[in-house]
mmCIF file of C-alpha atoms in Angstrom:
data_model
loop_
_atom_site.group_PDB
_atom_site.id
_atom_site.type_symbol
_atom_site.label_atom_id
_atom_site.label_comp_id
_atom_site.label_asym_id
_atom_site.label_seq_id
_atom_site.Cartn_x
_atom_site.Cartn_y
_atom_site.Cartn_z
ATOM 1 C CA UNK A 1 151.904 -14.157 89.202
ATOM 2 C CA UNK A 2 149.006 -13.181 87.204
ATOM 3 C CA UNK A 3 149.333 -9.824 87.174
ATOM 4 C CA UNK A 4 146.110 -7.799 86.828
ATOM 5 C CA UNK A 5 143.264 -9.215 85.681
ATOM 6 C CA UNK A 6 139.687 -7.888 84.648
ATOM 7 C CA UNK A 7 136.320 -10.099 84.125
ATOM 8 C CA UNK A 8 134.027 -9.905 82.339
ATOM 9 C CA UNK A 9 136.214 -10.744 78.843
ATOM 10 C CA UNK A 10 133.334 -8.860 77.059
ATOM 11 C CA UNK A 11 129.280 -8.720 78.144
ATOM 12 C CA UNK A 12 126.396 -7.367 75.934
ATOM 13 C CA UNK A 13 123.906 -5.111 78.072
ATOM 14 C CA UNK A 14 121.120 -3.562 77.764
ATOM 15 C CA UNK A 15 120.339 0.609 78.175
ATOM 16 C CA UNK A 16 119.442 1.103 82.055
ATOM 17 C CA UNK A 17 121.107 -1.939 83.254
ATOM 18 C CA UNK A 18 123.594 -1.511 85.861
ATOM 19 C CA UNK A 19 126.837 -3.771 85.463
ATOM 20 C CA UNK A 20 130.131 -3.996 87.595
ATOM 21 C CA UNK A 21 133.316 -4.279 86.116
ATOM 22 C CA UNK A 22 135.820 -6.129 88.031
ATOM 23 C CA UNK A 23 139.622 -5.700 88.085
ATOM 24 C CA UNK A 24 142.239 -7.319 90.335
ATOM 25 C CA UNK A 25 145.955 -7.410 90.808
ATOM 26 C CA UNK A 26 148.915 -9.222 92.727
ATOM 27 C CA UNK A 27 151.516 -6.784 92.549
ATOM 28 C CA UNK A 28 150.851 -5.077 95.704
ATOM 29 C CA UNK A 29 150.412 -1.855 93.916
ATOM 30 C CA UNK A 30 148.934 1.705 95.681
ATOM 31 C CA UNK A 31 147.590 3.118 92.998
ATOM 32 C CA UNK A 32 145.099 1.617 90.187
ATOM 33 C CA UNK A 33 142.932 3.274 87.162
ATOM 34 C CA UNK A 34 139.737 2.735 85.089
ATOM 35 C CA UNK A 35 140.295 4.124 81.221
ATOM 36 C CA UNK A 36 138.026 3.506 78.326
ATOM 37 C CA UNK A 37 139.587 3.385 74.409
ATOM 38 C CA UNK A 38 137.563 4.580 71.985
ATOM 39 C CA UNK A 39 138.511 4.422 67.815
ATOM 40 C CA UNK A 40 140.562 7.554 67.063
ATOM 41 C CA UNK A 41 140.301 8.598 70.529
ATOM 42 C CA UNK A 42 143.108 8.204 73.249
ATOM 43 C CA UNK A 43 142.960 6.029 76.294
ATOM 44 C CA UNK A 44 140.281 8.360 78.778
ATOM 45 C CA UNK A 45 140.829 8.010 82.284
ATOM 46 C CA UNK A 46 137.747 7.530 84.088
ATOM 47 C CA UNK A 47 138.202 6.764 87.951
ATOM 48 C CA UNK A 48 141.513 6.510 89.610
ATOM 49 C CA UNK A 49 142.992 5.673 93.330
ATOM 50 C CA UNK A 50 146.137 6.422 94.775
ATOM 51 C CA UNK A 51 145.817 3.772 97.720
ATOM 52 C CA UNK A 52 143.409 1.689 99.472
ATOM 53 C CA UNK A 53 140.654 4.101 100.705
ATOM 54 C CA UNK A 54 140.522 6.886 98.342
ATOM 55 C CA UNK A 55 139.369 7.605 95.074
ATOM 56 C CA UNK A 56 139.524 10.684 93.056
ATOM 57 C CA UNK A 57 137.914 11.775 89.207
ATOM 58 C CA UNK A 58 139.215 11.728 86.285
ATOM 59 C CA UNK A 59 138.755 13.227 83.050
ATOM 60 C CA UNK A 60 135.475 11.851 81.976
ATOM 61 C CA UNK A 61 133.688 10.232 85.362
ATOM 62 C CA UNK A 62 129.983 10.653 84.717
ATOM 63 C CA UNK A 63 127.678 7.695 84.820
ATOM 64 C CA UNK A 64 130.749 5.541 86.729
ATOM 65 C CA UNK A 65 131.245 4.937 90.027
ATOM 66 C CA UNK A 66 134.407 3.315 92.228
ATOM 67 C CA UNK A 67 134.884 1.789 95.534
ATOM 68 C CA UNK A 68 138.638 0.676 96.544
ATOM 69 C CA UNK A 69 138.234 -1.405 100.078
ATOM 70 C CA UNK A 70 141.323 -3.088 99.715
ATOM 71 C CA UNK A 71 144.920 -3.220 97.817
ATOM 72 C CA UNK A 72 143.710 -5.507 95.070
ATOM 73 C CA UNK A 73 140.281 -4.927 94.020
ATOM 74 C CA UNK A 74 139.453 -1.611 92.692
ATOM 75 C CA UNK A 75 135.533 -2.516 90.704
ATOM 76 C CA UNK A 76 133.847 0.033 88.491
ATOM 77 C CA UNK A 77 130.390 0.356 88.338
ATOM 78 C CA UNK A 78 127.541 1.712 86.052
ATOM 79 C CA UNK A 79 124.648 2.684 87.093
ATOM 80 C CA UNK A 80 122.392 2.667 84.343
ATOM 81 C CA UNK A 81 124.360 1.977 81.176
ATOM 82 C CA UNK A 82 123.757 3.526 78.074
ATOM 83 C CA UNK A 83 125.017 3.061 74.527
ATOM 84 C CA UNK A 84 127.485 6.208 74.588
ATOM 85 C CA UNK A 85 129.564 3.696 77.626
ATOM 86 C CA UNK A 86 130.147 1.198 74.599
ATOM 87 C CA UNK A 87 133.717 1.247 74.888
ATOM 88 C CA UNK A 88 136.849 -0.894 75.696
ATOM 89 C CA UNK A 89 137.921 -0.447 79.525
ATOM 90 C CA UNK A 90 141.108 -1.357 80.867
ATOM 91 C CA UNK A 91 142.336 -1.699 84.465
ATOM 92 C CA UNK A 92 145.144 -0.415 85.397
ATOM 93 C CA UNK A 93 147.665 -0.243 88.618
ATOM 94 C CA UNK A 94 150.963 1.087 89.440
ATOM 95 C CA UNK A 95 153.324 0.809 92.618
ATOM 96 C CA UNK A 96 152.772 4.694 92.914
ATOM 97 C CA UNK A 97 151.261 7.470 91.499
ATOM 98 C CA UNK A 98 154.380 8.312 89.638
ATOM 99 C CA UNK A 99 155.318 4.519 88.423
ATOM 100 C CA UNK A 100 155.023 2.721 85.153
ATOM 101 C CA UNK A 101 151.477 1.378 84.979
ATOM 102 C CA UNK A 102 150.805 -2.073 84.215
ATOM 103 C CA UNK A 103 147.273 -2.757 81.938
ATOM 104 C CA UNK A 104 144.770 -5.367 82.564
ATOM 105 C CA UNK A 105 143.428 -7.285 79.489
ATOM 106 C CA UNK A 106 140.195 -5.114 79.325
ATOM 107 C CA UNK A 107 136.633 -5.478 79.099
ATOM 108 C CA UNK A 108 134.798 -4.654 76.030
ATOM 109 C CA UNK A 109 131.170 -3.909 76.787
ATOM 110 C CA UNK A 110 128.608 -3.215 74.385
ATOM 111 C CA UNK A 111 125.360 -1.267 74.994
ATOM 112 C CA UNK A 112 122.253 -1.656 73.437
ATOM 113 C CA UNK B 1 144.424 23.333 77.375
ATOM 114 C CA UNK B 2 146.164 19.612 76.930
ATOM 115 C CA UNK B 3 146.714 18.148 73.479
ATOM 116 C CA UNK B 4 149.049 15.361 72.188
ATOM 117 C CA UNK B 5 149.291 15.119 68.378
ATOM 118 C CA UNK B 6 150.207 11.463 66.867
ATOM 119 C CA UNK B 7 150.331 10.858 63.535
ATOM 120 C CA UNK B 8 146.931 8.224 62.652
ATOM 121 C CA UNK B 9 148.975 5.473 60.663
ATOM 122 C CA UNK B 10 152.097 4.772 59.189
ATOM 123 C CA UNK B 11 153.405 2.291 56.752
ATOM 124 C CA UNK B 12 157.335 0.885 56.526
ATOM 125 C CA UNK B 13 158.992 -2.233 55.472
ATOM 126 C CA UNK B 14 159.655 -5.477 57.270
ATOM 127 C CA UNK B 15 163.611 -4.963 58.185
ATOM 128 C CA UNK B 16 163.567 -0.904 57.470
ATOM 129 C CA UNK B 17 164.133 2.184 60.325
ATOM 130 C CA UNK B 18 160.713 3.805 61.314
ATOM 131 C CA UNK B 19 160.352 7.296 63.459
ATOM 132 C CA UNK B 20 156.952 8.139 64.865
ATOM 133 C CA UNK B 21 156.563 11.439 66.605
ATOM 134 C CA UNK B 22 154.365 12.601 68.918
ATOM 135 C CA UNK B 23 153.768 16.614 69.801
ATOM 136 C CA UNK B 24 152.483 17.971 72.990
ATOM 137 C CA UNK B 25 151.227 20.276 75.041
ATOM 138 C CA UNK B 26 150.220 20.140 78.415
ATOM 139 C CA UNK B 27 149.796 21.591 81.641
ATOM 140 C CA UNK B 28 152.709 21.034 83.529
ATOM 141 C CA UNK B 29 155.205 17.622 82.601
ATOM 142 C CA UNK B 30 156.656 15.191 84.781
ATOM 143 C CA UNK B 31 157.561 12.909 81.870
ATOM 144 C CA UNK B 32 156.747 10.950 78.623
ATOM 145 C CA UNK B 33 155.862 7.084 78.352
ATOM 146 C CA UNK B 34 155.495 5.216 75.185
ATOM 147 C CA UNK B 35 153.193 2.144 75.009
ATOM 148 C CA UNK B 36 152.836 -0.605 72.160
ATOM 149 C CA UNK B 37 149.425 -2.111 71.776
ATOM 150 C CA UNK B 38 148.310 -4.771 69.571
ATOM 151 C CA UNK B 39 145.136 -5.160 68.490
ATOM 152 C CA UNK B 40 142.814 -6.716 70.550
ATOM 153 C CA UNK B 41 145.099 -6.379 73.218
ATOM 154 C CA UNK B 42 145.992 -4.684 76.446
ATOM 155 C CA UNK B 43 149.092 -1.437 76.233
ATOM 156 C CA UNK B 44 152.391 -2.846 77.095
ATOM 157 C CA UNK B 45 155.020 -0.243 78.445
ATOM 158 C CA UNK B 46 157.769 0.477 76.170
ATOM 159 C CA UNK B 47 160.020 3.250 77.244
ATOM 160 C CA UNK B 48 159.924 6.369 80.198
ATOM 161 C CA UNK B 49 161.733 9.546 78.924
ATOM 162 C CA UNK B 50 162.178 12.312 81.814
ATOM 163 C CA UNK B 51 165.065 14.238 80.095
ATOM 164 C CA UNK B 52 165.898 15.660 76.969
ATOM 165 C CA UNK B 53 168.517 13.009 74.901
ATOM 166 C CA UNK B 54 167.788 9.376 73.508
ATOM 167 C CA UNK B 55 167.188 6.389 75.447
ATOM 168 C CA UNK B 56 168.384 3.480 74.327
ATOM 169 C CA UNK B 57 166.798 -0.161 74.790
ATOM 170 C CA UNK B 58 167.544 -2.719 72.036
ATOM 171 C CA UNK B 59 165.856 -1.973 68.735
ATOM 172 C CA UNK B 60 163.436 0.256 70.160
ATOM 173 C CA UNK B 61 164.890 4.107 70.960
ATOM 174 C CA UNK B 62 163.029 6.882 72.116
ATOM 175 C CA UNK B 63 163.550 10.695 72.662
ATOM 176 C CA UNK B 64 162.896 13.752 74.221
ATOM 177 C CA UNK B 65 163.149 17.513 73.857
ATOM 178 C CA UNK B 66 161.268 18.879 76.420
ATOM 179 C CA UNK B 67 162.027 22.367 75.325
ATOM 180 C CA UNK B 68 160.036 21.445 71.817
ATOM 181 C CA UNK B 69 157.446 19.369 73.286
ATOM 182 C CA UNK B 70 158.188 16.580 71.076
ATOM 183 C CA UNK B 71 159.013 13.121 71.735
ATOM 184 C CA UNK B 72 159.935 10.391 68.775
ATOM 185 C CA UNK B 73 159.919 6.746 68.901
ATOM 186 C CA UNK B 74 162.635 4.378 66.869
ATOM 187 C CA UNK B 75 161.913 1.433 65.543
ATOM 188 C CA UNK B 76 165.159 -0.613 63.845
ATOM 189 C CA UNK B 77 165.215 -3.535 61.950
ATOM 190 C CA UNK B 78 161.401 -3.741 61.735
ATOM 191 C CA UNK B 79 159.588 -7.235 62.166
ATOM 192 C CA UNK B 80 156.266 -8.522 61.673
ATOM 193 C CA UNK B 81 155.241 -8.363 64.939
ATOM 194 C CA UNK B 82 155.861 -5.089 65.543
ATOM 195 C CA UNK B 83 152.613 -4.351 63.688
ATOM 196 C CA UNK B 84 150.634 -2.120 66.396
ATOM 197 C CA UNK B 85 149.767 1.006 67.891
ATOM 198 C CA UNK B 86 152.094 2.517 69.777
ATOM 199 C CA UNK B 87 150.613 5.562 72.150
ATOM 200 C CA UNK B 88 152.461 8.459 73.289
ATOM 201 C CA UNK B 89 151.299 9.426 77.034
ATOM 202 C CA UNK B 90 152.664 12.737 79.311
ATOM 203 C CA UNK B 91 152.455 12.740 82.559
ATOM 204 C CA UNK B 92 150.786 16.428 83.958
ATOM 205 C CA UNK B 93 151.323 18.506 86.490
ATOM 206 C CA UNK B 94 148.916 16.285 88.644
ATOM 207 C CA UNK B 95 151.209 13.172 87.543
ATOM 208 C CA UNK B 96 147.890 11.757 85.956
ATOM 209 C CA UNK B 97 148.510 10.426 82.372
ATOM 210 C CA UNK B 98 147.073 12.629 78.699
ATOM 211 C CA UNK B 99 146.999 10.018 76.390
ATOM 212 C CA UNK B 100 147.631 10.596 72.356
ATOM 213 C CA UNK B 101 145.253 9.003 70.464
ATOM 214 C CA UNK B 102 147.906 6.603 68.857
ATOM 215 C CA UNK B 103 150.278 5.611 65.685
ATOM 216 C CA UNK B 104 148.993 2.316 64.373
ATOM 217 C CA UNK B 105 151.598 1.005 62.305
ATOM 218 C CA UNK B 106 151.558 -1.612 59.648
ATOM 219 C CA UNK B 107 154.790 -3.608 58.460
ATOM 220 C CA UNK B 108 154.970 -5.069 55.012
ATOM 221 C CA UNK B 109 156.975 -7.225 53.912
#
């Protein structure tokens, strides 16, 4: 199975551009995540969502927004980027809440 | 407020023991994952800890005293490739994960 899987691989945009980052997984799992990593910082966690339907804040959701209309697809958008979002971002999803989660190969995005 | 302290970087030698610790604090805990990352790459899980004592899985260990808010993670018989970051995690009160900022570690031979 593949797993979880994010796309872009990395992507280059300019300040005020919007841009949707897309993440997908097989494993069935309820709940999946947005983070960003920045150097010397630990993984943030941006958007989350428990199951299919419902979404919920985390600890640094400003200038993102999430949709989850299904199991699989959970996409995180930006409204109008700008160069603070320069980050890594990694997807990931867990069977529940409380479960080990699983990391997609992450996005690194670059704002200019 | 919520705070996990890992040390920045640590050296050892290919084939050596190495111990990194992690400290934290947070608001409520429902357990303690460790992660290894390599760079460029996405966090792989490594070990769940739940319960104070040492678990055990090959050369990796890890451990928990939940009374000390401390966690450590062993590393035996160090190889190459175990040159990474390895992130301590908590889970809160909210089961949502407070992430340390990382232990990158370099092996030499």
């Amino acid at each position: 199975t593949a797993g979880i899987t994010q796309a872009p691989t990395s992507q280059i945009l300019a300040a005020g551009r919007s841009m949707t980052l897309r993440c997908t997984q097989d494993m069935r799992h309820n709940a999946m995540y947005w983070y960003r990593q920045d150097l010397g910082l630990g993984l943030r966690l941006i958007h989350y969502s428990n199951t299919a339907g419902t979404t919920g804040k985390g600890e640094v959701p400003d200038g993102y927004s999430v949709s989850r209309a299904n199991t699989d697809d959970f996409p995180l958008t930006l409204a109008s980027a700008v160069p603070s979002q320069t980050s890594v971002y990694f997807c990931a999803s867990s069977g529940t809440a409380t479960d080990t989660q699983y990391f997609g190969p992450g996005t690194r995005l670059t704002v200019l | 407020g919520q705070n996990i302290d890992q040390p920045t970087e640590m050296t050892a030698t290919e084939g050596a023991i190495v111990q990194i610790n992690c400290t934290y604090q947070t608001s409520g805990f429902n357990g303690l994952f460790w992660y290894q990352q390599h760079a460029g790459e996405a966090p792989t899980f490594l070990s769940y800890n739940v319960l104070d004592g040492l678990e055990e899985k090959g050369r990796f260990s890890s451990f928990l005293s939940r009374s000390k808010g401390y966690s450590y993670l062993l590393l035996k018989e160090l190889q190459m490739k175990d040159s990474a970051s390895y992130l301590c995690a908590t889970v809160d009160s909210n089961y949502q994960l407070i992430w340390g900022a990382g232990t990158k570690l370099i092996i030499k031979p």
